Amino acid sequence: DGGITQSPKYLFRKEGQNVTLSCEQNLNHDAMYWYRQDPGQGLRLIYYSQIVNDFQKGDIAEGYSVSREKKESFPLTVTSAQKNPTAFYLCASIDRDRGYGYTFGSGTRLTVV
Amino acid sequence: AQSVSQHNHHVILSEAASLELGCNYSYGGTVNLFWYVQYPGQHLQLLLKYFSGDPLVKGIKGFEAEFIKSKFSFNLRKPSVQWSDTAEYFCAVQLGGKLIFGQGTELSVKP
């Protein structure tokens, strides 16, 4: 079945370390997105990419970086510059040719101690 | 800045009560509108979407939403809620290449 795979489901890191969250899709979707979900704040857009080798900052890009070297993959790096990295991170992709249906991954819960 | 506002952070209802969750957005152009639901421990799921046409949109599980352009609103409704509707509900607006979410409304339905 096609879908989005985020790994790992839970991730623990020490403060000051960079960490990379994986997002892979086999849906042949062009556009991919990273969101951060915090209680009471909904989902906030971190970065998005509409085609390979191109990406744009979302509303809360500071302290994060991404790459889009392959259509299937859109990894997110949480750097040590992110002041409050503990959160639930969701990856999504979209099929523009089929009515803009967004598909979401199951998320990664990052805890920085 | 473009934004999406959901008026209620937490709604508590008894089974069979009617539900209406408010959603307003601050953008004057053409938008695509969505409601998503997140059941405890599960993925975000699409409830319904509006792109154009009939402003009353019907979704899954008996939910519907009405787009009122003059009020910049897209409120979610259900005539009679069930305990299984307990979840968090998110309104979202698509502007160009971005999908912008509201803060979410947590719905608790008492049996």
mmCIF file of C-alpha atoms in Angstrom:
data_model
loop_
_atom_site.group_PDB
_atom_site.id
_atom_site.type_symbol
_atom_site.label_atom_id
_atom_site.label_comp_id
_atom_site.label_asym_id
_atom_site.label_seq_id
_atom_site.Cartn_x
_atom_site.Cartn_y
_atom_site.Cartn_z
ATOM 1 C CA ASP A 1 0.000 0.000 0.000
ATOM 2 C CA GLY A 2 1.184 3.509 -0.747
ATOM 3 C CA GLY A 3 1.781 5.908 2.051
ATOM 4 C CA ILE A 4 4.184 8.006 4.067
ATOM 5 C CA THR A 5 6.662 6.416 6.438
ATOM 6 C CA GLN A 6 8.141 8.432 9.249
ATOM 7 C CA SER A 7 10.858 6.959 11.366
ATOM 8 C CA PRO A 8 11.511 6.523 14.155
ATOM 9 C CA LYS A 9 8.215 6.851 16.031
ATOM 10 C CA TYR A 10 9.962 8.030 19.213
ATOM 11 C CA LEU A 11 13.326 9.759 19.364
ATOM 12 C CA PHE A 12 15.348 10.961 22.323
ATOM 13 C CA ARG A 13 18.322 13.274 22.024
ATOM 14 C CA LYS A 14 20.541 15.246 24.324
ATOM 15 C CA GLU A 15 20.386 19.008 24.241
ATOM 16 C CA GLY A 16 22.870 20.478 21.772
ATOM 17 C CA GLN A 17 22.786 17.571 19.341
ATOM 18 C CA ASN A 18 21.437 17.751 15.820
ATOM 19 C CA VAL A 19 18.919 15.072 14.910
ATOM 20 C CA THR A 20 17.431 14.063 11.549
ATOM 21 C CA LEU A 21 13.860 12.827 11.150
ATOM 22 C CA SER A 22 13.086 10.626 8.194
ATOM 23 C CA CYS A 23 10.105 10.976 5.851
ATOM 24 C CA GLU A 24 9.659 8.667 2.875
ATOM 25 C CA GLN A 25 6.680 8.408 0.509
ATOM 26 C CA ASN A 26 5.877 5.959 -2.274
ATOM 27 C CA LEU A 27 2.877 7.871 -3.563
ATOM 28 C CA ASN A 28 4.731 9.660 -6.355
ATOM 29 C CA HIS A 29 3.634 12.976 -4.847
ATOM 30 C CA ASP A 30 5.537 16.058 -5.915
ATOM 31 C CA ALA A 31 5.008 18.206 -2.838
ATOM 32 C CA MET A 32 6.054 17.332 0.700
ATOM 33 C CA TYR A 33 5.655 19.172 3.993
ATOM 34 C CA TRP A 34 6.925 19.166 7.558
ATOM 35 C CA TYR A 35 4.703 20.295 10.423
ATOM 36 C CA ARG A 36 5.233 20.590 14.127
ATOM 37 C CA GLN A 37 2.300 19.815 16.434
ATOM 38 C CA ASP A 38 2.168 21.252 19.958
ATOM 39 C CA PRO A 39 -0.812 21.117 22.325
ATOM 40 C CA GLY A 40 -3.132 24.076 21.813
ATOM 41 C CA GLN A 41 -1.208 25.379 18.809
ATOM 42 C CA GLY A 42 -2.379 23.083 16.060
ATOM 43 C CA LEU A 43 0.044 22.206 13.276
ATOM 44 C CA ARG A 44 2.599 24.775 12.268
ATOM 45 C CA LEU A 45 4.424 24.584 8.948
ATOM 46 C CA ILE A 46 8.210 24.242 9.199
ATOM 47 C CA TYR A 47 9.328 23.668 5.607
ATOM 48 C CA TYR A 48 7.785 22.505 2.372
ATOM 49 C CA SER A 49 9.035 21.352 -1.004
ATOM 50 C CA GLN A 50 7.034 21.417 -4.214
ATOM 51 C CA ILE A 51 9.637 19.761 -6.439
ATOM 52 C CA VAL A 52 12.944 17.968 -6.110
ATOM 53 C CA ASN A 53 15.932 20.153 -5.235
ATOM 54 C CA ASP A 54 13.685 23.029 -4.143
ATOM 55 C CA PHE A 55 12.143 23.907 -0.781
ATOM 56 C CA GLN A 56 10.672 26.919 1.016
ATOM 57 C CA LYS A 57 10.543 28.042 4.621
ATOM 58 C CA GLY A 58 7.256 27.789 6.434
ATOM 59 C CA ASP A 59 6.145 29.813 9.429
ATOM 60 C CA ILE A 60 8.615 28.392 11.964
ATOM 61 C CA ALA A 61 11.731 27.420 9.985
ATOM 62 C CA GLU A 62 14.300 28.797 12.419
ATOM 63 C CA GLY A 63 16.465 26.033 13.880
ATOM 64 C CA TYR A 64 15.468 23.506 11.223
ATOM 65 C CA SER A 65 16.905 22.433 7.870
ATOM 66 C CA VAL A 66 15.711 20.140 5.081
ATOM 67 C CA SER A 67 16.854 18.622 1.817
ATOM 68 C CA ARG A 68 14.974 17.221 -1.162
ATOM 69 C CA GLU A 69 17.441 15.256 -3.247
ATOM 70 C CA LYS A 70 14.900 12.598 -4.219
ATOM 71 C CA LYS A 71 11.192 12.818 -4.887
ATOM 72 C CA GLU A 72 10.482 10.111 -2.323
ATOM 73 C CA SER A 73 12.432 11.589 0.572
ATOM 74 C CA PHE A 74 12.222 14.817 2.588
ATOM 75 C CA PRO A 75 14.341 14.541 5.758
ATOM 76 C CA LEU A 76 14.129 17.196 8.474
ATOM 77 C CA THR A 77 17.115 18.100 10.642
ATOM 78 C CA VAL A 78 16.410 19.648 14.012
ATOM 79 C CA THR A 79 19.534 21.612 14.838
ATOM 80 C CA SER A 80 20.925 22.703 18.164
ATOM 81 C CA ALA A 81 19.745 26.230 17.281
ATOM 82 C CA GLN A 82 16.102 25.210 17.735
ATOM 83 C CA LYS A 83 15.255 26.550 21.172
ATOM 84 C CA ASN A 84 12.343 24.256 21.970
ATOM 85 C CA PRO A 85 12.712 21.107 19.875
ATOM 86 C CA THR A 86 10.642 18.719 21.970
ATOM 87 C CA ALA A 87 7.456 18.199 19.930
ATOM 88 C CA PHE A 88 5.490 15.900 17.660
ATOM 89 C CA TYR A 89 6.602 16.190 14.010
ATOM 90 C CA LEU A 90 4.348 15.303 11.098
ATOM 91 C CA CYS A 91 5.283 14.842 7.468
ATOM 92 C CA ALA A 92 2.740 15.171 4.665
ATOM 93 C CA SER A 93 2.597 14.964 0.895
ATOM 94 C CA ILE A 94 0.097 16.029 -1.696
ATOM 95 C CA ASP A 95 -1.165 14.760 -5.013
ATOM 96 C CA ARG A 96 -1.898 17.905 -6.977
ATOM 97 C CA ASP A 97 -3.387 15.933 -9.820
ATOM 98 C CA ARG A 98 -6.080 14.321 -7.683
ATOM 99 C CA GLY A 99 -7.905 17.111 -5.950
ATOM 100 C CA TYR A 100 -5.206 18.252 -3.557
ATOM 101 C CA GLY A 101 -5.564 15.310 -1.200
ATOM 102 C CA TYR A 102 -2.991 15.534 1.548
ATOM 103 C CA THR A 103 -1.596 12.353 3.062
ATOM 104 C CA PHE A 104 -0.005 12.456 6.511
ATOM 105 C CA GLY A 105 2.554 10.211 8.104
ATOM 106 C CA SER A 106 2.150 8.770 11.589
ATOM 107 C CA GLY A 107 4.599 11.247 13.099
ATOM 108 C CA THR A 108 7.771 11.250 15.162
ATOM 109 C CA ARG A 109 7.757 12.341 18.779
ATOM 110 C CA LEU A 110 11.081 13.993 19.551
ATOM 111 C CA THR A 111 12.138 14.505 23.138
ATOM 112 C CA VAL A 112 15.270 16.504 23.909
ATOM 113 C CA VAL A 113 16.672 16.078 27.392
ATOM 114 C CA ALA B 1 -0.404 37.434 7.954
ATOM 115 C CA GLN B 2 -2.778 34.740 6.812
ATOM 116 C CA SER B 3 -4.254 32.820 9.711
ATOM 117 C CA VAL B 4 -6.876 30.267 10.620
ATOM 118 C CA SER B 5 -8.815 30.603 13.878
ATOM 119 C CA GLN B 6 -10.786 27.945 15.659
ATOM 120 C CA HIS B 7 -12.879 29.520 18.373
ATOM 121 C CA ASN B 8 -13.226 26.639 20.779
ATOM 122 C CA HIS B 9 -10.234 24.896 22.289
ATOM 123 C CA HIS B 10 -12.209 22.227 24.109
ATOM 124 C CA VAL B 11 -15.838 21.239 23.637
ATOM 125 C CA ILE B 12 -17.628 18.752 25.871
ATOM 126 C CA LEU B 13 -20.927 17.253 24.718
ATOM 127 C CA SER B 14 -23.206 14.425 25.667
ATOM 128 C CA GLU B 15 -24.044 11.750 23.121
ATOM 129 C CA ALA B 16 -26.797 12.739 20.667
ATOM 130 C CA ALA B 17 -26.093 16.452 21.131
ATOM 131 C CA SER B 18 -25.567 18.578 18.049
ATOM 132 C CA LEU B 19 -22.085 19.851 17.224
ATOM 133 C CA GLU B 20 -20.862 23.001 15.574
ATOM 134 C CA LEU B 21 -17.169 23.907 15.534
ATOM 135 C CA GLY B 22 -16.222 27.345 14.292
ATOM 136 C CA CYS B 23 -13.437 28.142 11.830
ATOM 137 C CA ASN B 24 -12.539 31.520 10.386
ATOM 138 C CA TYR B 25 -9.681 32.449 8.089
ATOM 139 C CA SER B 26 -8.100 35.756 7.212
ATOM 140 C CA TYR B 27 -7.510 35.707 3.482
ATOM 141 C CA GLY B 28 -9.628 37.443 0.870
ATOM 142 C CA GLY B 29 -8.748 35.435 -2.205
ATOM 143 C CA THR B 30 -9.746 32.014 -3.434
ATOM 144 C CA VAL B 31 -8.980 29.307 -0.926
ATOM 145 C CA ASN B 32 -9.386 25.582 -0.548
ATOM 146 C CA LEU B 33 -10.747 24.552 2.833
ATOM 147 C CA PHE B 34 -10.400 21.361 4.842
ATOM 148 C CA TRP B 35 -11.425 19.758 8.101
ATOM 149 C CA TYR B 36 -9.211 17.034 9.522
ATOM 150 C CA VAL B 37 -9.755 14.783 12.519
ATOM 151 C CA GLN B 38 -7.170 13.131 14.741
ATOM 152 C CA TYR B 39 -8.488 10.304 16.899
ATOM 153 C CA PRO B 40 -6.386 9.474 19.972
ATOM 154 C CA GLY B 41 -3.161 7.811 18.891
ATOM 155 C CA GLN B 42 -4.026 7.881 15.191
ATOM 156 C CA HIS B 43 -3.069 9.719 11.997
ATOM 157 C CA LEU B 44 -4.721 12.878 10.804
ATOM 158 C CA GLN B 45 -7.663 11.924 8.593
ATOM 159 C CA LEU B 46 -9.532 14.077 6.119
ATOM 160 C CA LEU B 47 -13.158 14.660 7.113
ATOM 161 C CA LEU B 48 -14.160 16.861 4.213
ATOM 162 C CA LYS B 49 -12.921 19.523 1.826
ATOM 163 C CA TYR B 50 -14.259 22.451 -0.148
ATOM 164 C CA PHE B 51 -12.759 23.712 -3.380
ATOM 165 C CA SER B 52 -15.718 25.244 -5.228
ATOM 166 C CA GLY B 53 -19.410 24.744 -6.002
ATOM 167 C CA ASP B 54 -22.065 23.941 -3.418
ATOM 168 C CA PRO B 55 -20.969 25.664 -0.187
ATOM 169 C CA LEU B 56 -22.511 22.905 1.911
ATOM 170 C CA VAL B 57 -20.065 20.030 1.900
ATOM 171 C CA LYS B 58 -20.761 16.569 3.231
ATOM 172 C CA GLY B 59 -17.941 14.453 4.593
ATOM 173 C CA ILE B 60 -17.407 11.115 6.233
ATOM 174 C CA LYS B 61 -19.116 9.878 9.414
ATOM 175 C CA GLY B 62 -22.074 12.243 9.105
ATOM 176 C CA PHE B 63 -20.075 15.462 9.258
ATOM 177 C CA GLU B 64 -20.800 18.463 7.074
ATOM 178 C CA ALA B 65 -19.423 21.970 6.755
ATOM 179 C CA GLU B 66 -20.735 25.199 5.310
ATOM 180 C CA PHE B 67 -18.535 27.705 3.513
ATOM 181 C CA ILE B 68 -19.774 31.271 3.996
ATOM 182 C CA LYS B 69 -17.568 33.485 1.878
ATOM 183 C CA SER B 70 -18.863 36.772 3.285
ATOM 184 C CA LYS B 71 -17.962 35.660 6.802
ATOM 185 C CA PHE B 72 -14.682 33.944 5.879
ATOM 186 C CA SER B 73 -15.996 30.927 7.736
ATOM 187 C CA PHE B 74 -16.067 27.172 7.287
ATOM 188 C CA ASN B 75 -17.883 25.737 10.286
ATOM 189 C CA LEU B 76 -18.101 22.010 10.923
ATOM 190 C CA ARG B 77 -21.403 20.450 11.991
ATOM 191 C CA LYS B 78 -22.863 17.121 12.990
ATOM 192 C CA PRO B 79 -26.528 16.715 14.041
ATOM 193 C CA SER B 80 -25.927 14.004 16.633
ATOM 194 C CA VAL B 81 -22.508 13.145 18.044
ATOM 195 C CA GLN B 82 -21.380 9.763 19.290
ATOM 196 C CA TRP B 83 -18.828 8.791 21.906
ATOM 197 C CA SER B 84 -16.574 7.639 19.035
ATOM 198 C CA ASP B 85 -16.397 11.228 17.755
ATOM 199 C CA THR B 86 -14.104 12.083 20.660
ATOM 200 C CA ALA B 87 -11.024 13.467 18.913
ATOM 201 C CA GLU B 88 -9.202 16.630 17.983
ATOM 202 C CA TYR B 89 -10.519 18.532 14.974
ATOM 203 C CA PHE B 90 -8.445 20.813 12.780
ATOM 204 C CA CYS B 91 -9.590 23.345 10.222
ATOM 205 C CA ALA B 92 -7.090 24.095 7.440
ATOM 206 C CA VAL B 93 -6.818 26.521 4.560
ATOM 207 C CA GLN B 94 -4.734 25.951 1.465
ATOM 208 C CA LEU B 95 -3.065 29.083 0.122
ATOM 209 C CA GLY B 96 -0.909 28.430 -2.901
ATOM 210 C CA GLY B 97 1.508 25.696 -1.967
ATOM 211 C CA LYS B 98 0.900 25.901 1.797
ATOM 212 C CA LEU B 99 -1.685 24.246 4.026
ATOM 213 C CA ILE B 100 -2.270 26.386 7.116
ATOM 214 C CA PHE B 101 -3.944 24.828 10.162
ATOM 215 C CA GLY B 102 -5.998 26.274 12.971
ATOM 216 C CA GLN B 103 -5.131 25.605 16.590
ATOM 217 C CA GLY B 104 -7.426 22.622 16.838
ATOM 218 C CA THR B 105 -10.536 21.888 18.894
ATOM 219 C CA GLU B 106 -10.609 18.971 21.272
ATOM 220 C CA LEU B 107 -14.034 17.330 21.368
ATOM 221 C CA SER B 108 -14.977 15.108 24.277
ATOM 222 C CA VAL B 109 -18.269 13.228 24.000
ATOM 223 C CA LYS B 110 -19.670 11.788 27.219
ATOM 224 C CA PRO B 111 -21.549 8.489 26.897
#
